[in-house]
Short mmCIF file of C-alpha atoms in Angstrom, two decimals:
data_model
loop_
_atom_site.label_atom_id
_atom_site.label_comp_id
_atom_site.label_asym_id
_atom_site.label_seq_id
_atom_site.Cartn_x
_atom_site.Cartn_y
_atom_site.Cartn_z
CA MET A 750 0.00 0.00 0.00
CA GLN A 751 2.84 2.41 0.79
CA ASN A 752 4.47 1.57 -2.55
CA LEU A 753 1.26 2.46 -4.38
CA PHE A 754 1.00 5.76 -2.51
CA ALA A 755 4.67 6.59 -3.16
CA ARG A 756 4.23 5.99 -6.91
CA PHE A 757 1.09 8.15 -6.92
CA VAL A 758 2.92 11.04 -5.23
CA LYS A 759 5.88 10.82 -7.63
CA ASP A 760 3.71 10.61 -10.78
CA GLU A 761 3.40 14.12 -12.22
CA SER A 762 1.81 13.33 -15.59
CA GLY A 763 -1.69 14.14 -14.34
CA ALA A 764 -0.55 17.48 -12.92
CA THR A 765 1.10 18.37 -16.22
CA ALA A 766 -2.09 17.62 -18.14
CA ILE A 767 -4.09 19.80 -15.75
CA GLU A 768 -1.59 22.64 -16.15
CA TYR A 769 -1.81 22.46 -19.94
CA GLY A 770 -5.60 22.42 -19.68
CA LEU A 771 -5.57 25.54 -17.51
CA ILE A 772 -3.23 27.32 -19.92
CA ALA A 773 -5.49 26.41 -22.84
CA ALA A 774 -8.55 27.67 -20.94
CA ILE A 775 -6.86 30.98 -20.10
CA ILE A 776 -5.81 31.46 -23.73
CA GLY A 777 -9.35 30.66 -24.85
CA VAL A 778 -10.85 33.22 -22.48
CA GLY A 779 -8.36 35.79 -23.74
CA ILE A 780 -9.26 35.12 -27.37
CA ILE A 781 -12.98 35.31 -26.64
CA SER A 782 -12.55 38.54 -24.69
CA ALA A 783 -10.44 40.12 -27.44
CA ASN A 784 -12.96 39.02 -30.05
CA ALA A 785 -15.87 40.46 -28.09
CA ALA A 786 -14.07 43.77 -27.49
CA THR A 787 -12.99 44.06 -31.13
CA GLY A 788 -16.40 43.04 -32.41
CA MET A 789 -18.14 45.71 -30.36
CA ALA A 790 -15.66 48.38 -31.50
CA VAL A 791 -16.10 47.49 -35.18
CA ALA A 792 -19.88 46.93 -35.17
CA PRO A 793 -21.78 49.82 -36.75
CA ASN A 794 -24.55 51.47 -34.76
#
């Protein structure tokens, strides 16, 4: 049981995937925000 727990603590592949997911989400929010701001500035009224 201790061996299983030690391997789980040392395994960082899940943490890396979560970090990449968070980075992708932040980039997506930035793109959507920039698109919304640009779209409102360009839209004729």
